[in-house]
Coordinates of C-alpha atoms in Angstrom, one line a residue:
M61 CA 63.5 -122.6 -1.7
D62 CA 62.4 -123.3 1.9
W63 CA 60.6 -120.1 2.8
G64 CA 60.1 -121.3 6.3
A65 CA 63.9 -121.6 6.8
V66 CA 64.5 -118.2 5.2
T67 CA 62.0 -116.6 7.5
F68 CA 63.5 -118.3 10.6
F69 CA 67.1 -117.1 9.7
A70 CA 65.8 -113.6 8.9
I71 CA 64.1 -113.3 12.3
M72 CA 67.3 -114.6 14.0
A73 CA 69.4 -112.1 12.2
L74 CA 67.1 -109.3 13.2
L75 CA 67.2 -110.4 16.8
V76 CA 71.0 -110.6 16.8
A77 CA 71.2 -107.1 15.1
M78 CA 68.8 -105.7 17.8
V79 CA 71.0 -107.1 20.6
L80 CA 74.2 -105.7 19.0
V81 CA 72.6 -102.3 18.5
G82 CA 71.4 -102.3 22.1
N83 CA 74.8 -103.3 23.4
E84 CA 76.5 -100.5 21.4
R85 CA 74.0 -97.9 22.7
K86 CA 74.7 -99.0 26.2
K87 CA 78.5 -98.8 25.7
R88 CA 78.1 -95.3 24.3
A89 CA 75.9 -94.2 27.2
M90 CA 78.5 -95.7 29.7
A91 CA 81.3 -93.8 28.1
R92 CA 79.3 -90.5 27.9
C93 CA 78.3 -90.7 31.6
Q94 CA 81.8 -91.6 32.7
R95 CA 83.2 -88.5 30.8
L96 CA 80.6 -86.3 32.4
A97 CA 81.4 -87.7 35.9
E98 CA 85.1 -87.0 35.3
S99 CA 84.5 -83.4 34.0
I100 CA 82.3 -82.1 36.8
R101 CA 83.5 -80.8 40.3
V102 CA 81.6 -80.5 43.5
E103 CA 82.6 -77.7 45.9
E104 CA 81.0 -75.4 48.4
G105 CA 77.5 -76.8 48.0
R106 CA 77.3 -76.7 44.2
I107 CA 78.1 -78.8 41.2
I108 CA 80.5 -77.1 38.8
L109 CA 79.6 -78.2 35.2
P110 CA 82.0 -78.3 32.3
G111 CA 80.7 -75.1 30.8
E112 CA 77.2 -73.7 30.4
M113 CA 74.7 -76.5 29.8
K114 CA 71.0 -76.7 28.9
L115 CA 69.2 -78.7 31.6
K116 CA 65.7 -79.7 32.6
R117 CA 65.2 -80.0 36.4
G118 CA 62.8 -82.6 37.6
R119 CA 62.6 -86.1 39.0
L120 CA 63.7 -89.5 37.7
R121 CA 61.6 -92.6 38.5
I122 CA 63.1 -96.0 37.7
R123 CA 61.4 -99.5 38.0
G124 CA 63.1 -102.8 37.2
E125 CA 61.8 -106.4 37.4
W126 CA 62.0 -109.7 35.6
H127 CA 59.2 -110.5 33.1
G128 CA 58.1 -113.7 31.5
S129 CA 58.5 -117.4 32.4
K130 CA 60.2 -119.2 29.5
N131 CA 61.8 -116.2 27.8
R132 CA 62.6 -114.2 30.9
H133 CA 64.0 -110.7 30.4
Y134 CA 64.7 -107.8 32.8
Y135 CA 62.4 -104.9 32.0
V136 CA 63.3 -101.4 33.1
S137 CA 61.0 -98.4 33.1
R138 CA 62.6 -94.9 33.3
E139 CA 60.3 -91.9 33.6
F140 CA 61.7 -88.4 33.8
T141 CA 59.2 -85.7 34.9
G142 CA 60.4 -82.2 34.1
I143 CA 59.7 -79.1 36.3
E144 CA 61.7 -76.3 34.6
D145 CA 64.2 -75.6 31.9
I146 CA 67.5 -73.9 32.9
N147 CA 70.8 -72.8 31.4
A148 CA 73.6 -73.1 34.0
E149 CA 77.3 -73.5 34.5
E150 CA 76.7 -74.7 38.1
I151 CA 73.9 -76.4 40.1
P152 CA 73.3 -75.4 43.7
L153 CA 73.0 -78.4 46.1
S154 CA 70.2 -78.7 48.6
P155 CA 68.4 -81.7 50.2
E156 CA 65.4 -83.2 48.3
P157 CA 63.4 -86.4 49.0
F158 CA 64.8 -89.6 47.5
S159 CA 63.9 -93.2 47.8
V160 CA 65.5 -96.4 46.5
A161 CA 65.0 -100.1 47.1
I162 CA 66.1 -103.4 45.6
N163 CA 65.1 -106.9 46.8
G164 CA 66.7 -110.3 46.3
R165 CA 64.6 -111.0 43.2
D166 CA 66.1 -107.9 41.5
T167 CA 62.8 -105.9 41.8
A168 CA 63.9 -102.3 42.0
L169 CA 62.2 -99.0 42.6
A170 CA 63.9 -95.6 42.8
D171 CA 62.7 -92.0 42.8
F172 CA 65.4 -89.2 42.6
P173 CA 65.7 -85.5 42.2
A174 CA 67.4 -85.1 38.8
Y175 CA 68.8 -82.7 36.1
L176 CA 68.5 -84.0 32.5
V177 CA 71.0 -82.7 30.0
T178 CA 69.0 -81.8 26.9
E179 CA 71.6 -80.6 24.4
G180 CA 75.2 -81.0 23.5
E181 CA 77.8 -83.7 24.0
F182 CA 76.2 -85.1 27.2
R183 CA 72.6 -85.1 26.0
G184 CA 70.6 -87.8 27.7
S185 CA 72.8 -87.9 30.8
V186 CA 71.1 -87.3 34.1
L187 CA 72.7 -85.8 37.2
V188 CA 71.2 -87.1 40.4
P189 CA 72.2 -85.3 43.6
I190 CA 71.5 -87.2 46.9
L191 CA 72.0 -85.1 50.0
P192 CA 70.7 -87.1 53.0
S193 CA 68.4 -85.2 55.4
Y194 CA 65.8 -86.9 57.6
E195 CA 63.0 -86.4 60.1
V196 CA 62.1 -89.8 61.5
K197 CA 58.7 -90.3 63.2
V198 CA 57.4 -93.5 64.7
E199 CA 53.6 -94.0 64.9
K200 CA 53.8 -95.9 68.2
D201 CA 57.0 -96.6 70.2
T202 CA 56.0 -100.0 71.8
L203 CA 55.3 -103.3 70.0
E204 CA 54.3 -106.5 71.6
A205 CA 53.3 -109.9 70.3
S206 CA 52.1 -112.7 72.6
R207 CA 50.7 -116.2 72.8
E208 CA 49.3 -117.3 76.2
L209 CA 52.2 -116.5 78.6
E210 CA 54.9 -116.2 76.0
F211 CA 55.7 -112.8 74.4
A212 CA 58.1 -110.6 72.5
H213 CA 58.4 -106.9 73.2
T214 CA 60.3 -103.9 71.9
R215 CA 60.4 -100.2 72.5
V216 CA 61.5 -98.0 69.6
E217 CA 63.3 -94.7 69.8
S218 CA 63.6 -92.3 66.8
L219 CA 66.7 -90.2 66.2
N220 CA 67.5 -87.7 63.5
N221 CA 68.6 -90.3 61.0
A222 CA 67.9 -93.7 62.8
I223 CA 65.7 -95.8 64.9
S224 CA 67.0 -97.9 67.8
G225 CA 65.9 -100.1 70.6
T226 CA 66.0 -103.6 72.1
L227 CA 64.0 -106.7 71.3
Y228 CA 63.1 -108.8 74.4
V229 CA 61.8 -112.3 74.1
N230 CA 60.4 -114.6 76.8
V231 CA 59.2 -118.0 75.4
A232 CA 59.0 -121.7 76.2
K233 CA 57.3 -123.3 73.3
C234 CA 57.7 -120.6 70.7
R235 CA 60.8 -120.5 68.6
G236 CA 61.7 -116.9 69.2
A237 CA 61.0 -113.5 67.6
R238 CA 62.2 -111.2 64.9
L239 CA 61.9 -107.5 64.1
E240 CA 61.9 -106.4 60.4
L241 CA 61.7 -103.1 58.5
E242 CA 59.8 -103.3 55.2
I243 CA 58.1 -101.4 52.5
D244 CA 55.2 -102.3 50.2
G245 CA 56.7 -101.0 46.8
P246 CA 59.1 -103.7 45.6
R247 CA 58.2 -105.8 48.7
A248 CA 61.7 -105.3 50.2
K249 CA 62.6 -105.8 53.8
E250 CA 65.5 -105.8 56.2
M251 CA 66.1 -107.8 59.4
L252 CA 66.8 -105.5 62.3
A253 CA 66.9 -108.0 65.2
E254 CA 66.3 -111.8 65.8
V255 CA 66.3 -113.9 68.9
E256 CA 66.1 -117.7 69.0
G257 CA 64.3 -118.8 72.2
S258 CA 64.4 -116.4 75.1
G259 CA 66.8 -113.5 75.3
E260 CA 67.3 -110.0 74.0
A261 CA 69.0 -108.2 71.1
G262 CA 69.7 -104.6 70.5
F263 CA 69.3 -102.8 67.2
E264 CA 70.1 -99.5 65.6
R265 CA 69.1 -98.8 62.0
K266 CA 70.8 -95.7 60.5
F267 CA 69.5 -94.4 57.3
W268 CA 71.9 -93.6 54.4
S269 CA 74.1 -90.7 55.4
E270 CA 76.7 -90.3 52.6
P271 CA 76.1 -87.5 50.1
L272 CA 76.2 -88.8 46.5
L273 CA 76.1 -87.4 43.0
L274 CA 75.0 -90.1 40.5
V275 CA 75.6 -89.7 36.8
M276 CA 73.0 -91.8 35.0
D277 CA 71.4 -92.2 31.6
R278 CA 67.8 -91.5 30.8
S279 CA 67.4 -94.5 28.5
Q280 CA 70.1 -97.0 29.5
T281 CA 70.7 -97.0 33.3
D282 CA 70.1 -100.4 34.9
P283 CA 68.8 -100.0 38.5
R284 CA 70.7 -103.2 39.6
K285 CA 73.9 -101.2 39.2
L286 CA 72.8 -99.2 42.3
R287 CA 74.0 -102.2 44.4
E288 CA 77.5 -101.1 43.6
V289 CA 76.9 -97.6 44.9
F290 CA 75.1 -98.6 48.1
G291 CA 77.3 -101.6 48.7
R292 CA 74.5 -104.2 49.4
R293 CA 72.5 -106.7 47.4
E294 CA 69.2 -106.0 49.2
F295 CA 68.5 -102.6 50.7
V296 CA 65.9 -100.0 51.4
E297 CA 67.0 -96.4 51.7
G298 CA 65.7 -92.9 51.7
H299 CA 62.3 -91.2 52.3
W300 CA 59.6 -93.9 52.6
E301 CA 56.7 -94.8 54.8
Y302 CA 58.2 -98.0 56.3
T303 CA 56.5 -100.7 58.3
L304 CA 58.3 -102.0 61.4
K305 CA 57.0 -105.5 62.0
L306 CA 57.5 -107.6 65.2
T307 CA 56.8 -111.4 64.7
L308 CA 56.5 -114.0 67.5
D309 CA 57.5 -117.3 65.8
V310 CA 54.8 -119.9 66.8
P311 CA 55.4 -123.5 65.8
F312 CA 52.6 -125.4 64.1
S313 CA 50.3 -122.4 64.2
K314 CA 49.9 -118.9 62.9
D315 CA 52.6 -116.4 64.0
E316 CA 51.7 -113.4 66.2
H317 CA 52.5 -109.9 64.8
D318 CA 52.5 -106.3 65.8
T319 CA 53.4 -103.4 63.5
T320 CA 53.9 -99.7 63.4
K321 CA 54.6 -97.1 60.7
V322 CA 58.0 -95.4 60.5
V323 CA 57.7 -92.3 58.4
V324 CA 61.0 -90.9 57.2
G325 CA 60.5 -87.4 55.8
L326 CA 62.9 -84.6 54.7
G327 CA 64.8 -82.9 57.5
K328 CA 65.8 -79.3 57.8
G329 CA 69.5 -79.5 57.0
A330 CA 71.8 -81.7 54.9
M331 CA 74.2 -84.2 56.6
G332 CA 77.8 -83.0 56.1
G333 CA 80.4 -84.1 53.6
K334 CA 81.4 -83.8 50.0
P335 CA 79.3 -85.9 47.6
R336 CA 80.9 -89.0 46.1
V337 CA 80.5 -89.0 42.3
E338 CA 79.5 -92.3 40.7
S339 CA 78.6 -93.2 37.1
V340 CA 75.6 -95.6 37.0
V341 CA 74.6 -97.1 33.7

């Protein structure tokens, strides 16, 4: 008997079994979260549950990224931090801080207010209410990057849920300029304005304004599925300390930069509308 071959096939069988078990768990989680999403109602600032449920109120933090070089796999870390245990038939809705970002390399980071179901048919499901509410502060409202007599300039205005302004560029040898909004976490960024050569371009960046109720799973939710909810492949939304970066594109030399912090905190009141309910697994 070739014990090497037996060991090889035994390991392969174990790996296949693990994959099948993982797929089955994911299917069950998807079905459970979908049933919960269909059985709850949202009305008059509250979530109406399908009967009294045992819950743990807290926060859900999710990280996702690719690991490995030869045998690459997508690793997801899900951490729920509980604050209090409650028994409830309904959950009052109020704005709380949230943040979510996904870049083009699938690196994801999210931090949400959450209610974990601890017993019963829907055990392991997590209700994530997102009620957008913002207070936007810009550290300095004027950015300028220059090289000799060539320059790029912008003045930034902050609104309740947005920043806006105009990028002005006056160059001869430089290629132009761009204005980007970025965060350090998953190194995600978004182009707000770009000018090739001389000219100007206006911009307005509104932060997410649609109320949401996400039904997720504590152990199975894939953060890449949030792309379907927010409707973009790469995005940064919510309450972060952003960096607004102005870049003057200098050929054959180091680019010139100027930056400022944009702090998006929690506002005093929720933006209107009934939350859209989405199952995310």
